PDB file of C-alpha atoms in Angstrom:
ATOM      1  CA  UNK A 235       0.000   0.000   0.000  1.00 43.00           C
ATOM      2  CA  UNK A 236       2.906   2.281   0.645  1.00 43.00           C
ATOM      3  CA  UNK A 237       3.662   2.162  -3.077  1.00 42.00           C
ATOM      4  CA  UNK A 238       0.479   4.092  -3.740  1.00 42.00           C
ATOM      5  CA  UNK A 239       1.969   6.992  -1.838  1.00 41.00           C
ATOM      6  CA  UNK A 240       4.794   7.481  -4.296  1.00 44.00           C
ATOM      7  CA  UNK A 241       4.518  10.509  -6.523  1.00 42.00           C
ATOM      8  CA  UNK A 242       4.578  10.491 -10.279  1.00 49.00           C
ATOM      9  CA  UNK A 243       1.629   9.567 -12.447  1.00 70.00           C
ATOM     10  CA  UNK A 244      -0.308   8.204  -9.488  1.00 86.00           C
ATOM     11  CA  UNK A 245      -3.831   9.706  -9.710  1.00 90.00           C
ATOM     12  CA  UNK A 246      -4.287   9.211  -5.957  1.00 90.00           C
ATOM     13  CA  UNK A 247      -1.388  11.551  -5.185  1.00 91.00           C
ATOM     14  CA  UNK A 248      -2.287  13.943  -8.004  1.00 91.00           C
ATOM     15  CA  UNK A 249      -5.827  14.307  -6.668  1.00 93.00           C
ATOM     16  CA  UNK A 250      -4.468  14.778  -3.159  1.00 93.00           C
ATOM     17  CA  UNK A 251      -2.377  17.745  -4.293  1.00 92.00           C
ATOM     18  CA  UNK A 252      -5.236  19.181  -6.367  1.00 92.00           C
ATOM     19  CA  UNK A 253      -7.723  19.128  -3.484  1.00 93.00           C
ATOM     20  CA  UNK A 254      -5.262  20.119  -0.771  1.00 90.00           C
ATOM     21  CA  UNK A 255      -3.980  22.865  -3.024  1.00 89.00           C
ATOM     22  CA  UNK A 256      -7.325  24.596  -2.574  1.00 91.00           C
ATOM     23  CA  UNK A 257      -6.399  25.156   1.072  1.00 89.00           C
ATOM     24  CA  UNK A 258      -3.331  27.128   0.060  1.00 85.00           C
ATOM     25  CA  UNK A 259      -5.377  29.528  -2.050  1.00 85.00           C
ATOM     26  CA  UNK A 260      -8.219  29.898   0.473  1.00 89.00           C
ATOM     27  CA  UNK A 261      -8.346  32.603   3.169  1.00 91.00           C
ATOM     28  CA  UNK A 262      -7.019  31.653   6.576  1.00 91.00           C
ATOM     29  CA  UNK A 263     -10.446  31.890   8.208  1.00 92.00           C
ATOM     30  CA  UNK A 264     -11.918  29.498   5.629  1.00 93.00           C
ATOM     31  CA  UNK A 265      -9.234  26.914   6.377  1.00 91.00           C
ATOM     32  CA  UNK A 266     -10.042  27.194  10.079  1.00 93.00           C
ATOM     33  CA  UNK A 267     -13.715  26.611   9.289  1.00 94.00           C
ATOM     34  CA  UNK A 268     -12.862  23.577   7.168  1.00 93.00           C
ATOM     35  CA  UNK A 269     -10.641  22.285   9.953  1.00 92.00           C
ATOM     36  CA  UNK A 270     -13.495  22.424  12.477  1.00 94.00           C
ATOM     37  CA  UNK A 271     -16.072  21.075  10.032  1.00 94.00           C
ATOM     38  CA  UNK A 272     -13.877  18.188   8.915  1.00 92.00           C
ATOM     39  CA  UNK A 273     -12.703  17.244  12.386  1.00 91.00           C
ATOM     40  CA  UNK A 274     -15.814  17.768  14.524  1.00 94.00           C
ATOM     41  CA  UNK A 275     -18.605  19.659  12.768  1.00 95.00           C
ATOM     42  CA  UNK A 276     -19.842  16.997  10.368  1.00 95.00           C
ATOM     43  CA  UNK A 277     -19.728  14.306  13.049  1.00 94.00           C
ATOM     44  CA  UNK A 278     -21.946  16.484  15.216  1.00 95.00           C
ATOM     45  CA  UNK A 279     -24.214  17.175  12.249  1.00 96.00           C
ATOM     46  CA  UNK A 280     -24.647  13.430  11.666  1.00 96.00           C
ATOM     47  CA  UNK A 281     -25.655  12.880  15.295  1.00 94.00           C
ATOM     48  CA  UNK A 282     -28.143  15.756  15.141  1.00 96.00           C
ATOM     49  CA  UNK A 283     -29.549  14.395  11.883  1.00 95.00           C
ATOM     50  CA  UNK A 284     -30.206  10.993  13.455  1.00 94.00           C
ATOM     51  CA  UNK A 285     -31.871  12.677  16.436  1.00 94.00           C
ATOM     52  CA  UNK A 286     -33.993  14.792  14.109  1.00 94.00           C
ATOM     53  CA  UNK A 287     -35.088  11.687  12.221  1.00 92.00           C
ATOM     54  CA  UNK A 288     -35.923   9.947  15.516  1.00 90.00           C
ATOM     55  CA  UNK A 289     -38.006  12.932  16.607  1.00 91.00           C
ATOM     56  CA  UNK A 290     -39.869  12.881  13.285  1.00 89.00           C
ATOM     57  CA  UNK A 291     -40.560   9.141  13.486  1.00 87.00           C
ATOM     58  CA  UNK A 292     -41.629   9.449  17.106  1.00 84.00           C
ATOM     59  CA  UNK A 293     -44.135  12.221  16.349  1.00 85.00           C
ATOM     60  CA  UNK A 294     -45.551  10.390  13.335  1.00 82.00           C
ATOM     61  CA  UNK A 295     -46.140   7.202  15.321  1.00 75.00           C
ATOM     62  CA  UNK A 296     -47.965   4.342  13.637  1.00 75.00           C
ATOM     63  CA  UNK A 297     -47.721   0.592  13.827  1.00 78.00           C
ATOM     64  CA  UNK A 298     -44.228   0.569  12.335  1.00 81.00           C
ATOM     65  CA  UNK A 299     -42.839   3.116  14.808  1.00 83.00           C
ATOM     66  CA  UNK A 300     -40.923   0.492  16.794  1.00 86.00           C
ATOM     67  CA  UNK A 301     -39.235  -0.987  13.721  1.00 88.00           C
ATOM     68  CA  UNK A 302     -38.411   2.506  12.431  1.00 87.00           C
ATOM     69  CA  UNK A 303     -36.793   3.520  15.717  1.00 91.00           C
ATOM     70  CA  UNK A 304     -34.904   0.213  15.798  1.00 90.00           C
ATOM     71  CA  UNK A 305     -33.495   1.000  12.354  1.00 91.00           C
ATOM     72  CA  UNK A 306     -32.401   4.423  13.600  1.00 91.00           C
ATOM     73  CA  UNK A 307     -30.660   2.906  16.616  1.00 93.00           C
ATOM     74  CA  UNK A 308     -28.655   0.817  14.170  1.00 94.00           C
ATOM     75  CA  UNK A 309     -27.125   3.952  12.603  1.00 94.00           C
ATOM     76  CA  UNK A 310     -24.766   4.876  15.475  1.00 94.00           C
ATOM     77  CA  UNK A 311     -24.162   1.201  16.247  1.00 96.00           C
ATOM     78  CA  UNK A 312     -23.131   0.593  12.634  1.00 96.00           C
ATOM     79  CA  UNK A 313     -20.705   3.513  12.836  1.00 96.00           C
ATOM     80  CA  UNK A 314     -19.125   2.145  15.996  1.00 96.00           C
ATOM     81  CA  UNK A 315     -18.782  -1.374  14.608  1.00 97.00           C
ATOM     82  CA  UNK A 316     -17.307  -0.072  11.346  1.00 96.00           C
ATOM     83  CA  UNK A 317     -14.645   1.899  13.221  1.00 95.00           C
ATOM     84  CA  UNK A 318     -13.785  -1.202  15.267  1.00 96.00           C
ATOM     85  CA  UNK A 319     -13.453  -3.254  12.080  1.00 96.00           C
ATOM     86  CA  UNK A 320     -11.088  -0.606  10.768  1.00 95.00           C
ATOM     87  CA  UNK A 321      -8.640  -1.082  13.660  1.00 94.00           C
ATOM     88  CA  UNK A 322      -7.086  -4.342  12.339  1.00 95.00           C
ATOM     89  CA  UNK A 323      -7.263  -3.037   8.767  1.00 94.00           C
ATOM     90  CA  UNK A 324      -5.140  -0.039   9.663  1.00 92.00           C
ATOM     91  CA  UNK A 325      -2.682  -2.212  11.538  1.00 91.00           C
ATOM     92  CA  UNK A 326      -2.357  -4.603   8.610  1.00 93.00           C
ATOM     93  CA  UNK A 327      -1.957  -1.998   5.840  1.00 91.00           C
ATOM     94  CA  UNK A 328       0.177   0.432   7.877  1.00 91.00           C
ATOM     95  CA  UNK A 329      -0.066   3.248   5.376  1.00 92.00           C
ATOM     96  CA  UNK A 330       1.616   6.466   6.601  1.00 92.00           C
ATOM     97  CA  UNK A 331      -0.209   9.768   6.553  1.00 91.00           C
ATOM     98  CA  UNK A 332       0.313  11.634   3.254  1.00 91.00           C
ATOM     99  CA  UNK A 333       2.261  14.485   4.858  1.00 88.00           C
ATOM    100  CA  UNK A 334       4.865  11.966   6.040  1.00 86.00           C
ATOM    101  CA  UNK A 335       5.741  10.985   2.468  1.00 82.00           C
ATOM    102  CA  UNK A 336       5.043  14.171   0.527  1.00 83.00           C
ATOM    103  CA  UNK A 337       6.326  17.694   0.798  1.00 83.00           C
ATOM    104  CA  UNK A 338       4.373  20.877   0.183  1.00 85.00           C
ATOM    105  CA  UNK A 339       1.038  19.788   1.645  1.00 88.00           C
ATOM    106  CA  UNK A 340      -0.940  22.304   3.669  1.00 87.00           C
ATOM    107  CA  UNK A 341      -1.809  20.236   6.761  1.00 87.00           C
ATOM    108  CA  UNK A 342      -4.619  21.878   8.723  1.00 88.00           C
ATOM    109  CA  UNK A 343      -4.612  19.475  11.696  1.00 87.00           C
ATOM    110  CA  UNK A 344      -1.512  18.536  13.650  1.00 82.00           C
ATOM    111  CA  UNK A 345      -0.877  15.503  15.818  1.00 77.00           C
ATOM    112  CA  UNK A 346      -2.088  12.884  13.342  1.00 84.00           C
ATOM    113  CA  UNK A 347       0.534  10.190  13.902  1.00 84.00           C
ATOM    114  CA  UNK A 348      -1.579   7.078  13.337  1.00 87.00           C
ATOM    115  CA  UNK A 349      -1.965   5.215  10.036  1.00 90.00           C
ATOM    116  CA  UNK A 350      -3.911   6.658   7.142  1.00 91.00           C
ATOM    117  CA  UNK A 351      -5.814   3.796   5.476  1.00 94.00           C
ATOM    118  CA  UNK A 352      -8.720   3.759   5.929  1.00 92.00           C
ATOM    119  CA  UNK A 353     -10.169   7.041   7.157  1.00 94.00           C
ATOM    120  CA  UNK A 354     -12.085   6.677  10.433  1.00 94.00           C
ATOM    121  CA  UNK A 355     -14.081   9.832   9.760  1.00 95.00           C
ATOM    122  CA  UNK A 356     -15.139   8.660   6.304  1.00 96.00           C
ATOM    123  CA  UNK A 357     -15.980   5.202   7.654  1.00 96.00           C
ATOM    124  CA  UNK A 358     -18.026   6.507  10.557  1.00 95.00           C
ATOM    125  CA  UNK A 359     -20.034   9.111   8.659  1.00 96.00           C
ATOM    126  CA  UNK A 360     -20.803   6.851   5.683  1.00 97.00           C
ATOM    127  CA  UNK A 361     -21.883   3.993   7.969  1.00 97.00           C
ATOM    128  CA  UNK A 362     -24.310   6.352   9.705  1.00 96.00           C
ATOM    129  CA  UNK A 363     -25.501   7.831   6.424  1.00 96.00           C
ATOM    130  CA  UNK A 364     -26.188   4.470   4.779  1.00 97.00           C
ATOM    131  CA  UNK A 365     -27.849   3.028   7.893  1.00 96.00           C
ATOM    132  CA  UNK A 366     -29.981   6.165   8.095  1.00 95.00           C
ATOM    133  CA  UNK A 367     -30.907   5.736   4.420  1.00 96.00           C
ATOM    134  CA  UNK A 368     -32.149   2.222   5.176  1.00 93.00           C
ATOM    135  CA  UNK A 369     -34.352   3.654   7.934  1.00 91.00           C
ATOM    136  CA  UNK A 370     -35.498   6.802   6.125  1.00 91.00           C
ATOM    137  CA  UNK A 371     -34.519   7.683   2.570  1.00 92.00           C
ATOM    138  CA  UNK A 372     -35.082  11.421   2.881  1.00 93.00           C
ATOM    139  CA  UNK A 373     -32.873  11.799   5.952  1.00 95.00           C
ATOM    140  CA  UNK A 374     -30.486   9.155   4.611  1.00 95.00           C
ATOM    141  CA  UNK A 375     -29.743  11.122   1.457  1.00 96.00           C
ATOM    142  CA  UNK A 376     -28.780  14.093   3.601  1.00 96.00           C
ATOM    143  CA  UNK A 377     -26.598  11.821   5.728  1.00 96.00           C
ATOM    144  CA  UNK A 378     -24.808  10.391   2.695  1.00 97.00           C
ATOM    145  CA  UNK A 379     -24.232  13.920   1.378  1.00 97.00           C
ATOM    146  CA  UNK A 380     -22.670  14.873   4.727  1.00 97.00           C
ATOM    147  CA  UNK A 381     -20.447  11.784   4.541  1.00 97.00           C
ATOM    148  CA  UNK A 382     -19.254  12.744   1.063  1.00 97.00           C
ATOM    149  CA  UNK A 383     -18.470  16.237   2.322  1.00 97.00           C
ATOM    150  CA  UNK A 384     -16.555  14.696   5.233  1.00 96.00           C
ATOM    151  CA  UNK A 385     -14.423  12.720   2.811  1.00 95.00           C
ATOM    152  CA  UNK A 386     -13.629  15.847   0.812  1.00 96.00           C
ATOM    153  CA  UNK A 387     -12.691  17.699   3.992  1.00 95.00           C
ATOM    154  CA  UNK A 388     -10.248  14.983   5.075  1.00 94.00           C
ATOM    155  CA  UNK A 389      -8.326  15.286   1.800  1.00 95.00           C
ATOM    156  CA  UNK A 390      -8.597  19.081   1.830  1.00 94.00           C
ATOM    157  CA  UNK A 391      -7.058  19.092   5.312  1.00 93.00           C
ATOM    158  CA  UNK A 392      -4.073  17.079   4.058  1.00 91.00           C
ATOM    159  CA  UNK A 393      -4.524  14.183   6.484  1.00 92.00           C
ATOM    160  CA  UNK A 394      -5.782  11.486   4.069  1.00 94.00           C
ATOM    161  CA  UNK A 395      -5.310  10.268   0.531  1.00 94.00           C
ATOM    162  CA  UNK A 396      -8.447  10.078  -1.630  1.00 96.00           C
ATOM    163  CA  UNK A 397      -8.206   6.282  -1.560  1.00 96.00           C
ATOM    164  CA  UNK A 398      -8.249   6.401   2.250  1.00 96.00           C
ATOM    165  CA  UNK A 399     -11.608   8.126   2.006  1.00 97.00           C
ATOM    166  CA  UNK A 400     -12.943   5.775  -0.673  1.00 96.00           C
ATOM    167  CA  UNK A 401     -11.903   2.812   1.440  1.00 96.00           C
ATOM    168  CA  UNK A 402     -13.725   4.339   4.407  1.00 96.00           C
ATOM    169  CA  UNK A 403     -16.864   4.822   2.330  1.00 97.00           C
ATOM    170  CA  UNK A 404     -16.728   1.193   1.189  1.00 97.00           C
ATOM    171  CA  UNK A 405     -16.145  -0.149   4.704  1.00 97.00           C
ATOM    172  CA  UNK A 406     -18.901   1.956   6.266  1.00 96.00           C
ATOM    173  CA  UNK A 407     -21.379   0.988   3.547  1.00 97.00           C
ATOM    174  CA  UNK A 408     -20.543  -2.710   3.820  1.00 97.00           C
ATOM    175  CA  UNK A 409     -20.979  -2.827   7.590  1.00 97.00           C
ATOM    176  CA  UNK A 410     -24.216  -0.813   7.534  1.00 96.00           C
ATOM    177  CA  UNK A 411     -25.830  -2.927   4.798  1.00 96.00           C
ATOM    178  CA  UNK A 412     -24.530  -6.414   5.526  1.00 96.00           C
ATOM    179  CA  UNK A 413     -25.339  -6.347   9.235  1.00 96.00           C
ATOM    180  CA  UNK A 414     -28.599  -4.407   8.887  1.00 94.00           C
ATOM    181  CA  UNK A 415     -30.900  -7.497   8.704  1.00 93.00           C
ATOM    182  CA  UNK A 416     -29.347  -9.005  11.831  1.00 95.00           C
ATOM    183  CA  UNK A 417     -29.450  -5.687  13.675  1.00 94.00           C
ATOM    184  CA  UNK A 418     -33.096  -5.158  12.739  1.00 91.00           C
ATOM    185  CA  UNK A 419     -34.022  -8.648  13.916  1.00 92.00           C
ATOM    186  CA  UNK A 420     -32.370  -8.010  17.282  1.00 94.00           C
ATOM    187  CA  UNK A 421     -33.351  -4.387  17.853  1.00 93.00           C
ATOM    188  CA  UNK A 422     -36.992  -4.433  16.723  1.00 91.00           C
ATOM    189  CA  UNK A 423     -38.267  -6.713  19.543  1.00 91.00           C
ATOM    190  CA  UNK A 424     -36.364  -4.538  22.006  1.00 91.00           C
ATOM    191  CA  UNK A 425     -37.961  -1.392  20.587  1.00 88.00           C
ATOM    192  CA  UNK A 426     -41.411  -2.992  20.794  1.00 88.00           C
ATOM    193  CA  UNK A 427     -40.790  -3.895  24.427  1.00 89.00           C
ATOM    194  CA  UNK A 428     -39.822  -0.293  25.144  1.00 86.00           C
ATOM    195  CA  UNK A 429     -42.950   0.897  23.339  1.00 84.00           C
ATOM    196  CA  UNK A 430     -45.121  -1.161  25.703  1.00 85.00           C
ATOM    197  CA  UNK A 431     -43.301   0.100  28.781  1.00 85.00           C
ATOM    198  CA  UNK A 432     -43.397   3.387  30.661  1.00 85.00           C
ATOM    199  CA  UNK A 433     -40.584   4.551  28.376  1.00 83.00           C
ATOM    200  CA  UNK A 434     -42.899   4.241  25.384  1.00 83.00           C
ATOM    201  CA  UNK A 435     -42.512   7.970  24.717  1.00 86.00           C
ATOM    202  CA  UNK A 436     -39.112   7.109  23.245  1.00 84.00           C
ATOM    203  CA  UNK A 437     -40.904   5.280  20.435  1.00 84.00           C
ATOM    204  CA  UNK A 438     -44.175   7.180  19.981  1.00 84.00           C
ATOM    205  CA  UNK A 439     -45.039  10.677  21.144  1.00 77.00           C
ATOM    206  CA  UNK A 440     -47.648  10.557  23.893  1.00 66.00           C
ATOM    207  CA  UNK A 441     -46.928   6.964  24.888  1.00 59.00           C
ATOM    208  CA  UNK A 442     -46.021   6.705  28.526  1.00 52.00           C
ATOM    209  CA  UNK A 443     -48.294   4.192  30.208  1.00 43.00           C
ATOM    210  CA  UNK A 444     -47.368   0.660  31.057  1.00 39.00           C
ATOM    211  CA  UNK A 445     -49.942  -0.818  28.675  1.00 42.00           C
ATOM    212  CA  UNK A 446     -48.573   1.194  25.770  1.00 41.00           C
ATOM    213  CA  UNK A 447     -51.779   3.192  25.195  1.00 42.00           C
ATOM    214  CA  UNK A 448     -51.603   6.832  24.163  1.00 40.00           C
ATOM    215  CA  UNK A 449     -51.814   9.235  27.077  1.00 38.00           C
ATOM    216  CA  UNK A 450     -54.565  11.773  26.372  1.00 34.00           C
ATOM    217  CA  UNK A 451     -54.671  15.279  27.767  1.00 35.00           C
ATOM    218  CA  UNK A 452     -57.232  15.504  30.567  1.00 39.00           C
ATOM    219  CA  UNK A 453     -60.605  16.590  29.181  1.00 41.00           C
ATOM    220  CA  UNK A 454     -59.620  15.697  25.584  1.00 41.00           C
ATOM    221  CA  UNK A 455     -61.638  13.201  23.559  1.00 48.00           C
ATOM    222  CA  UNK A 456     -60.283  10.468  21.339  1.00 46.00           C
ATOM    223  CA  UNK A 457     -61.106  10.408  17.633  1.00 50.00           C
ATOM    224  CA  UNK A 458     -63.295   7.346  18.176  1.00 49.00           C
ATOM    225  CA  UNK A 459     -65.352   9.133  20.847  1.00 50.00           C
ATOM    226  CA  UNK A 460     -65.767  12.209  18.671  1.00 52.00           C
ATOM    227  CA  UNK A 461     -66.849  10.086  15.729  1.00 55.00           C
ATOM    228  CA  UNK A 462     -69.387   8.200  17.819  1.00 52.00           C
ATOM    229  CA  UNK A 463     -70.879  11.483  19.081  1.00 52.00           C
ATOM    230  CA  UNK A 464     -71.240  12.807  15.543  1.00 53.00           C
ATOM    231  CA  UNK A 465     -73.056   9.653  14.467  1.00 56.00           C
ATOM    232  CA  UNK A 466     -75.445   9.959  17.415  1.00 51.00           C
ATOM    233  CA  UNK A 467     -76.256  13.550  16.497  1.00 46.00           C
ATOM    234  CA  UNK A 468     -76.811  12.611  12.865  1.00 52.00           C
ATOM    235  CA  UNK A 469     -79.205   9.839  13.927  1.00 48.00           C
TER     236      UNK A 469
END
């Protein structure tokens, strides 16, 4: 793998210099923004996106609420598993960071002394994005777009080769998709049990009783009661 890091006609290195070269021409404040976004900002955005999707599913409710929430729980779990899978991969490949083998790179983040292939950030964000897509396509497309932006940022910052990012995308996607059926089978019964418990509000808005029934506001009537009253008046 180290051979890929050698300069010349290698498109991986050429693309690295092309993308990282944008940092040299950009204003200092923009580089600082990209540094924060690429290191922390997009990870936080992914977490907030999953929470937003959970809130939307919870408010919508329905019979499939438990399975939908279970699929959302899989998103952060998939990211964690994918990063763990990457640990032996990094140790086996042992690819140095690009700034260790190439001169003239504008490195925006210091202290990166671990191996480069594959990118943890790209792996984590793509795993969450793909798992979120399985649960909800609309939110998932946004998550995948954030993951792609994360990959660009890692190369822009000079801490990863493009192939590090592509490898992270592939690893995150594989873990999220291949283990999704097993995760759904294990998490859905757990989500249904939570729905029937006093913590049912985590699954459906308004659920909080032990029998899993919707908690109505005092003095409010259910739709069934209102419908029955209208039929009585019509009769």
